[in-house]
mmCIF file of C-alpha atoms in Angstrom:
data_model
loop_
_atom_site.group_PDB
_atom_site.id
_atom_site.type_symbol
_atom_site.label_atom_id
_atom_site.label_comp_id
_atom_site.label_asym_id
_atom_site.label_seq_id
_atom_site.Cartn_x
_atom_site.Cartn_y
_atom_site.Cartn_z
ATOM 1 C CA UNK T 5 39.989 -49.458 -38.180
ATOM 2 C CA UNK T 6 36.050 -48.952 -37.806
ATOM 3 C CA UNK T 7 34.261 -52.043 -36.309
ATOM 4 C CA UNK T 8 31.015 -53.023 -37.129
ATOM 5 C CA UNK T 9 28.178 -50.066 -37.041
ATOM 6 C CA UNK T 10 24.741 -50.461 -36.323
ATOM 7 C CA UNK T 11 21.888 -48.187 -36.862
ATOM 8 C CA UNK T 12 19.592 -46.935 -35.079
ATOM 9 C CA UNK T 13 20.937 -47.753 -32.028
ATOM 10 C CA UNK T 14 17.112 -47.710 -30.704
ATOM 11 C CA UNK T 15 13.892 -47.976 -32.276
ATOM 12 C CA UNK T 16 10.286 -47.420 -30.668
ATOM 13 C CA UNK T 17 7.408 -48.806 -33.323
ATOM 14 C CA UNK T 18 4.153 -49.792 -33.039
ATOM 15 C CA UNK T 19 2.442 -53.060 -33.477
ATOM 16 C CA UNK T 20 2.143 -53.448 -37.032
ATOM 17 C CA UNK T 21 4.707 -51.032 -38.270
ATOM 18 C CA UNK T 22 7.467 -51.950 -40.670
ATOM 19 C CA UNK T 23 10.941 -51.336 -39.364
ATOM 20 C CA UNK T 24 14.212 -51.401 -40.855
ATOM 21 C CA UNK T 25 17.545 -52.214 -39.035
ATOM 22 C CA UNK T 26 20.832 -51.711 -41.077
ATOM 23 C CA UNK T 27 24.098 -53.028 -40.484
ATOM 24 C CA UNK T 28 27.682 -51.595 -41.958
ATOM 25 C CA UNK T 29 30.174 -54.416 -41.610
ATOM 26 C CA UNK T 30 34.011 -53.880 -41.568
ATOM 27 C CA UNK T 31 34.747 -53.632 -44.528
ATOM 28 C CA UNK T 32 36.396 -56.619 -46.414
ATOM 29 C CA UNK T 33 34.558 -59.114 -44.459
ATOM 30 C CA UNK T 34 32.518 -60.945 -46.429
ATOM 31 C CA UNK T 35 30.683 -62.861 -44.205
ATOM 32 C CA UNK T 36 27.482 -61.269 -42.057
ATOM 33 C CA UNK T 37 25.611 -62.696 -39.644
ATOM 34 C CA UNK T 38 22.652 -61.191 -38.010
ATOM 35 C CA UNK T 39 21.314 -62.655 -34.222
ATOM 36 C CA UNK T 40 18.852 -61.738 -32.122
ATOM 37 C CA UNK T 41 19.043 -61.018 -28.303
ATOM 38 C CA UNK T 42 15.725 -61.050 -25.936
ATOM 39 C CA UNK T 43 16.439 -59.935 -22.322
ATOM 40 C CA UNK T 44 17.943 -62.927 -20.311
ATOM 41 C CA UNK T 45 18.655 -64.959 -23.210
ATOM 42 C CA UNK T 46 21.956 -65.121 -25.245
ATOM 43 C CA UNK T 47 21.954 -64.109 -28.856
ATOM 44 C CA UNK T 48 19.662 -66.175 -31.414
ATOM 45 C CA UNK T 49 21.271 -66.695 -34.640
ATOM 46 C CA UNK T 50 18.838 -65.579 -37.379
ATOM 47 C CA UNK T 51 20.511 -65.221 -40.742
ATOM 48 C CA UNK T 52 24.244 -65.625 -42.618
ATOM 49 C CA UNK T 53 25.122 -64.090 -45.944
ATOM 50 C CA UNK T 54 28.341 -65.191 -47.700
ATOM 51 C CA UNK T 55 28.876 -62.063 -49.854
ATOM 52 C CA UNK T 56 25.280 -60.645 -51.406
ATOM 53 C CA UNK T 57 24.008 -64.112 -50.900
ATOM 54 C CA UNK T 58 22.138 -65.534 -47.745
ATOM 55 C CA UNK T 59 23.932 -68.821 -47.358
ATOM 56 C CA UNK T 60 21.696 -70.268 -44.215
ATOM 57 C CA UNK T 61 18.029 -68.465 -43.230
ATOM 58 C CA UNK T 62 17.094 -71.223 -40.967
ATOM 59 C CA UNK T 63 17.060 -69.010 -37.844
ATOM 60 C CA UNK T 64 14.434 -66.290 -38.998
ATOM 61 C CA UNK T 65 11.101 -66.727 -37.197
ATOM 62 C CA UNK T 66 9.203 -66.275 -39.866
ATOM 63 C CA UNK T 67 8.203 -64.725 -43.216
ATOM 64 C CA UNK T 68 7.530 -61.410 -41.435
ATOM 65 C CA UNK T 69 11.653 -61.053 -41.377
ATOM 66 C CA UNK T 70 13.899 -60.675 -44.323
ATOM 67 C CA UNK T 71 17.453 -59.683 -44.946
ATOM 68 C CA UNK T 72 19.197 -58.214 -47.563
ATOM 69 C CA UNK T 73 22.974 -57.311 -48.702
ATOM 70 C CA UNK T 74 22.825 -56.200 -52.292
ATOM 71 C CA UNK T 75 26.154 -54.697 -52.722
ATOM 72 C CA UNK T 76 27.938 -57.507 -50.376
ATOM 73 C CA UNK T 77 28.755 -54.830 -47.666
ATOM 74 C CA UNK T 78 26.036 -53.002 -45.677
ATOM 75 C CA UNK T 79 22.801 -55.433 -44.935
ATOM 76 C CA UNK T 80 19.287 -54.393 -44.278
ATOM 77 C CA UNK T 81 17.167 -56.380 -41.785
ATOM 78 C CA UNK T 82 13.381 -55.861 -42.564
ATOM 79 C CA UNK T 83 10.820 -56.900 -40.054
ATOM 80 C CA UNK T 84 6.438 -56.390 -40.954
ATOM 81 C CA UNK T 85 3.958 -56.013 -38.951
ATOM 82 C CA UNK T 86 5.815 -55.668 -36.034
ATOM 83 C CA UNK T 87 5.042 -58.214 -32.931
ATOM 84 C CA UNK T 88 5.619 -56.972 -29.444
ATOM 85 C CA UNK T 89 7.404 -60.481 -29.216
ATOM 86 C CA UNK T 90 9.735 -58.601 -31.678
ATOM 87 C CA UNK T 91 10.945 -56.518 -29.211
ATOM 88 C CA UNK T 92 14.462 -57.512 -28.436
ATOM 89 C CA UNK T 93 18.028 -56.010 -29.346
ATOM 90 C CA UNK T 94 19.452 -56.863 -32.797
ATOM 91 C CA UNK T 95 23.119 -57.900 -33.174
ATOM 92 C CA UNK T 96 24.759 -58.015 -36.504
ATOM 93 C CA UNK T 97 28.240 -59.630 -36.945
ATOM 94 C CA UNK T 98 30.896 -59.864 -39.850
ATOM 95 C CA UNK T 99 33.848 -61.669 -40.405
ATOM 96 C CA UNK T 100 36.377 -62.354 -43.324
ATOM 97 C CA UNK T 101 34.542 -65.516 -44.489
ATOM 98 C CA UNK T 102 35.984 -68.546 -43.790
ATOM 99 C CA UNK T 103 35.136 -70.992 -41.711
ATOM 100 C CA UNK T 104 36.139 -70.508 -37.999
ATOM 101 C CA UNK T 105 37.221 -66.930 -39.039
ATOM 102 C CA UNK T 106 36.221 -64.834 -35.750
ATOM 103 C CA UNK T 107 32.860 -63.012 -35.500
ATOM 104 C CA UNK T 108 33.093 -59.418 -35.048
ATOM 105 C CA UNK T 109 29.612 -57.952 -33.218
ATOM 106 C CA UNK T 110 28.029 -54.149 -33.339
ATOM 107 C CA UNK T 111 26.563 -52.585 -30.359
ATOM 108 C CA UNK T 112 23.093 -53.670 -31.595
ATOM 109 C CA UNK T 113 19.832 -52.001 -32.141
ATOM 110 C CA UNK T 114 17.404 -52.172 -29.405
ATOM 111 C CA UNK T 115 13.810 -52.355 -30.713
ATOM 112 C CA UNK T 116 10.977 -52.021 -28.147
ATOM 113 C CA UNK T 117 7.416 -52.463 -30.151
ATOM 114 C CA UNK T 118 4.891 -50.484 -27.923
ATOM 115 C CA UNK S 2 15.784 -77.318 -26.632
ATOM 116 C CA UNK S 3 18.620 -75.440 -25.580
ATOM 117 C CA UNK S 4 21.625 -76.861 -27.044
ATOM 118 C CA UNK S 5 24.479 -74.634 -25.153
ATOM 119 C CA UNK S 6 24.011 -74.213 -21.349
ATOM 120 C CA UNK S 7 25.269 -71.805 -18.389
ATOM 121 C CA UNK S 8 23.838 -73.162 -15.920
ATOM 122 C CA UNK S 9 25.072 -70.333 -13.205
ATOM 123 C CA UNK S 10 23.559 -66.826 -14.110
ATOM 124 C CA UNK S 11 25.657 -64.974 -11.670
ATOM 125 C CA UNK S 12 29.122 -65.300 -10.144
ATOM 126 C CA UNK S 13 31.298 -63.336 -7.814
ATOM 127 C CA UNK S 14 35.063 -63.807 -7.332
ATOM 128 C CA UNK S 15 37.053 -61.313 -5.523
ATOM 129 C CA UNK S 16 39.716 -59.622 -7.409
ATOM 130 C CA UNK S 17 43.352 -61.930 -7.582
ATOM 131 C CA UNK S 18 41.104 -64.657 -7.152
ATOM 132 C CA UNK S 19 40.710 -67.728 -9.504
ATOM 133 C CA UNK S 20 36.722 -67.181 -12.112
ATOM 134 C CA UNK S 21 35.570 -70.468 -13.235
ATOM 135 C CA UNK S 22 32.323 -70.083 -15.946
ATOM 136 C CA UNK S 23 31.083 -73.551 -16.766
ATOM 137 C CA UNK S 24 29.315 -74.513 -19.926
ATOM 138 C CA UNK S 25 27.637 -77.301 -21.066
ATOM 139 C CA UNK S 26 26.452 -78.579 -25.015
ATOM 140 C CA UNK S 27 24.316 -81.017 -25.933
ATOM 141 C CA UNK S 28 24.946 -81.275 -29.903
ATOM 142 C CA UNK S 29 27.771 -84.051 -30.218
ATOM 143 C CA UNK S 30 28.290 -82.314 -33.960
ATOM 144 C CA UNK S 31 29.605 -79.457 -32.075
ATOM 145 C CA UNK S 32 33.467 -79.101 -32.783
ATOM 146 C CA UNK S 33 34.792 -75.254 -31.904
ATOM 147 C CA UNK S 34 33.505 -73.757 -29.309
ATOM 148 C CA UNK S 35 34.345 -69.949 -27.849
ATOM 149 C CA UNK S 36 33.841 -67.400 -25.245
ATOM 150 C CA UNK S 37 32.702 -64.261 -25.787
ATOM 151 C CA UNK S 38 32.426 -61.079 -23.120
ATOM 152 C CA UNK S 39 29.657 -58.307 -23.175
ATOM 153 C CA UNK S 40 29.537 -55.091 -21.204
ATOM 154 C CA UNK S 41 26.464 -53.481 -21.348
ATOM 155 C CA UNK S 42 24.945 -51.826 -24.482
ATOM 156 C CA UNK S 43 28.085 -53.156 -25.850
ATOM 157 C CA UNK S 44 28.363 -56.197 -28.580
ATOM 158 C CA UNK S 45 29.751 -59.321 -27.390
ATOM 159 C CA UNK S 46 33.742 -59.770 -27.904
ATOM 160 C CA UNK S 47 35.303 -62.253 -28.716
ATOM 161 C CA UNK S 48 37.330 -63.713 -25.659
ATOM 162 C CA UNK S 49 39.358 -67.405 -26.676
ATOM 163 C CA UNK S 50 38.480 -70.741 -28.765
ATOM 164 C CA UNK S 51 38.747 -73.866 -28.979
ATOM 165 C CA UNK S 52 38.852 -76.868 -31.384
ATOM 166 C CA UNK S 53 37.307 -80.124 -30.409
ATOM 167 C CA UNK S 54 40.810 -81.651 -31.360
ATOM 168 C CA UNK S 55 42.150 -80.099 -28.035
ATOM 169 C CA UNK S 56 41.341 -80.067 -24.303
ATOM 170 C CA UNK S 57 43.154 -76.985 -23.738
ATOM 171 C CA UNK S 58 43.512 -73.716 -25.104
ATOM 172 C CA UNK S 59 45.308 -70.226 -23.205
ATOM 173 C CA UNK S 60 46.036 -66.788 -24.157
ATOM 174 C CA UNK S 61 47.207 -64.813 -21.245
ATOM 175 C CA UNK S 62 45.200 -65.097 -18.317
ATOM 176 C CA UNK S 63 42.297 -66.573 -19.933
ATOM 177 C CA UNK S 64 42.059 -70.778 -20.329
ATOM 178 C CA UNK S 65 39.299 -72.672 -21.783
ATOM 179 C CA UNK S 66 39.261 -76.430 -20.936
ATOM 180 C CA UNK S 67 37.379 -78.627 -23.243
ATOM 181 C CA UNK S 68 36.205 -82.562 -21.822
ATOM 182 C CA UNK S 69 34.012 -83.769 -25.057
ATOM 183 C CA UNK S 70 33.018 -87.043 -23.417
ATOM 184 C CA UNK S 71 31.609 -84.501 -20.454
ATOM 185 C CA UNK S 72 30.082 -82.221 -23.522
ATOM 186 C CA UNK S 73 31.344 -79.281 -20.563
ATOM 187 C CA UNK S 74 33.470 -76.692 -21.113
ATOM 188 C CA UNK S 75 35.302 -74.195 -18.688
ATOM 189 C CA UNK S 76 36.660 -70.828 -18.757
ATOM 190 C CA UNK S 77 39.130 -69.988 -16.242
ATOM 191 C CA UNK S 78 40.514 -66.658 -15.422
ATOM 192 C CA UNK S 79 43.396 -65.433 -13.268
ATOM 193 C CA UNK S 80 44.165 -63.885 -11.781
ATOM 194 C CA UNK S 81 40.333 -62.101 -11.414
ATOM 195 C CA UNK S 82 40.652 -58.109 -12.043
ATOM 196 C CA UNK S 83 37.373 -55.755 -11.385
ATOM 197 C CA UNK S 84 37.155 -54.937 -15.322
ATOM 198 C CA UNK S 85 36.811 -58.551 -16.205
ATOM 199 C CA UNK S 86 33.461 -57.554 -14.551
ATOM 200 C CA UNK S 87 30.541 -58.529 -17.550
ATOM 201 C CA UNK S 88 28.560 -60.882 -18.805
ATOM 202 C CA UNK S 89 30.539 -63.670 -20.525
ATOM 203 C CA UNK S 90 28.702 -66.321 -23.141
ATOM 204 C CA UNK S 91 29.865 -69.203 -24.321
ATOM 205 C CA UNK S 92 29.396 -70.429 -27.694
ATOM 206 C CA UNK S 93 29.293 -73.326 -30.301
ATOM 207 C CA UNK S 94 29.193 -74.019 -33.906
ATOM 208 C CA UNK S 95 29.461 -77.385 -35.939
ATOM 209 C CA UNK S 96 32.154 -77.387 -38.969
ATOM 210 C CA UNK S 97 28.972 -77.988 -41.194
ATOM 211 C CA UNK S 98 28.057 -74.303 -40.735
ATOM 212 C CA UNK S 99 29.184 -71.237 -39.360
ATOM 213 C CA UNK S 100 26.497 -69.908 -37.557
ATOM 214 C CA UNK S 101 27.452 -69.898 -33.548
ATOM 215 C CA UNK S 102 24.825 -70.973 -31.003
ATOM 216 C CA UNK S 103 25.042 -69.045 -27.688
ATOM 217 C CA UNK S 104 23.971 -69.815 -24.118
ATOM 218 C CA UNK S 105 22.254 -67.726 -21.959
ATOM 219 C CA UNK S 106 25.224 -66.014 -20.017
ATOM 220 C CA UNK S 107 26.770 -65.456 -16.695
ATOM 221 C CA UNK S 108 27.101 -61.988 -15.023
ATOM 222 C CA UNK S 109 31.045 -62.072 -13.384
ATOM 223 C CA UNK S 110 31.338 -59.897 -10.733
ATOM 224 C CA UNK S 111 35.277 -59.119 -9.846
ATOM 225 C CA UNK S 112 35.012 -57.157 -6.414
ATOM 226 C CA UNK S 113 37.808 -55.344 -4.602
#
């Protein structure tokens, strides 16, 4: 079946720009994770949603970053007034939900803020 | 404060040969741990786990040794083959939440 989709797969902006990164999960997983790469580093968790709900937003940066899954399927990561810090590639994950259940990663979305 | 450590960025190993990637934690809460692989402008994959209730885990030619009173865990592959070639992460997450915290990698090189 499809894996996890990610799109764009790159995004140029400039500082101060809104940008929108969305994720399609496979479907029937209910759980979605979204993490955050910067070059050298290993993936940053940022944000968890158990169905439409975010169950843990402890990793996002600040109020500049939101997330949303209304439907409980395809998620929406939202960043304002883009930072060049922002820069980085964005990696969103799903699984089937329960704990220890094995995390299933897209290819990402590369955004470079000029 | 990084909690999960690879301490080696880069490793070569020719091919047949024996690939050790270390890892170290410091969170004590930590209890399942895992190994994922990334190729380039690829997402990471997952590899093999393990729970802190065992000091072993294997699936094929991939082992992951666990020593909690170390807080260091190993993943050992072999025999080495060229497209094991990639950058391989290690990764933890307490039973309290799901959310898995990553070190900064190590680039395996498998050469001829």
């Amino acid at each position: 079946g499809a894996g996890v989709s990610q799109t764009p797969s790159n995004k140029v902006t400039e500082k101060g720009k809104y940008v929108e990164l969305r994720c399609d999960p496979i479907s029937g997983h209910t759980a979605l994770y979204w993490y955050r790469q910067s070059l050298g580093q290993g993936p940053e968790f940022l944000i968890y949603f158990q169905g439409t709900g975010a169950a843990d937003d402890s990793g996002l940066p600040n109020d500049r970053f939101f997330a949303v899954r209304p439907e409980g399927s395809v998620s929406t990561l939202k960043i304002q007034r883009t930072e060049r810090g922002d820069s980085a590639v964005y990696l969103c994950a799903s699984s089937l939900g329960s704990s220890r259940d094995t995390q299933y990663f897209g290819p990402g979305t590369r955004l470079t803020v000029l | 404060d990084q909690q999960v450590k690879q301490n080696s960025p880069s490793l070569s190993v020719q091919e047949g040969r024996i690939s050790i990637l270390n890892c170290d934690y410091t969170n004590s809460m930590f209890d399942y741990f895992l190994w994922y692989k990334k190729y380039p402008a690829e997402g990471p994959t997952f590899l093999i786990s393990i729970s802190s209730i065992k000091d072993k885990n294997e699936d094929g030619r991939f082992t992951v040794f666990l020593n909690k009173s170390a807080k260091h865990l190993s993943l050992h592959i072999v025999p080495s083959q060229p497209g094991d070639s990639a950058v391989y992460f290690c990764a933890a997450s307490a039973s309290a939440t799901d959310k898995l915290i990553f070190g900064t990698g190590t680039r395996l090189q498998v050469f001829p």
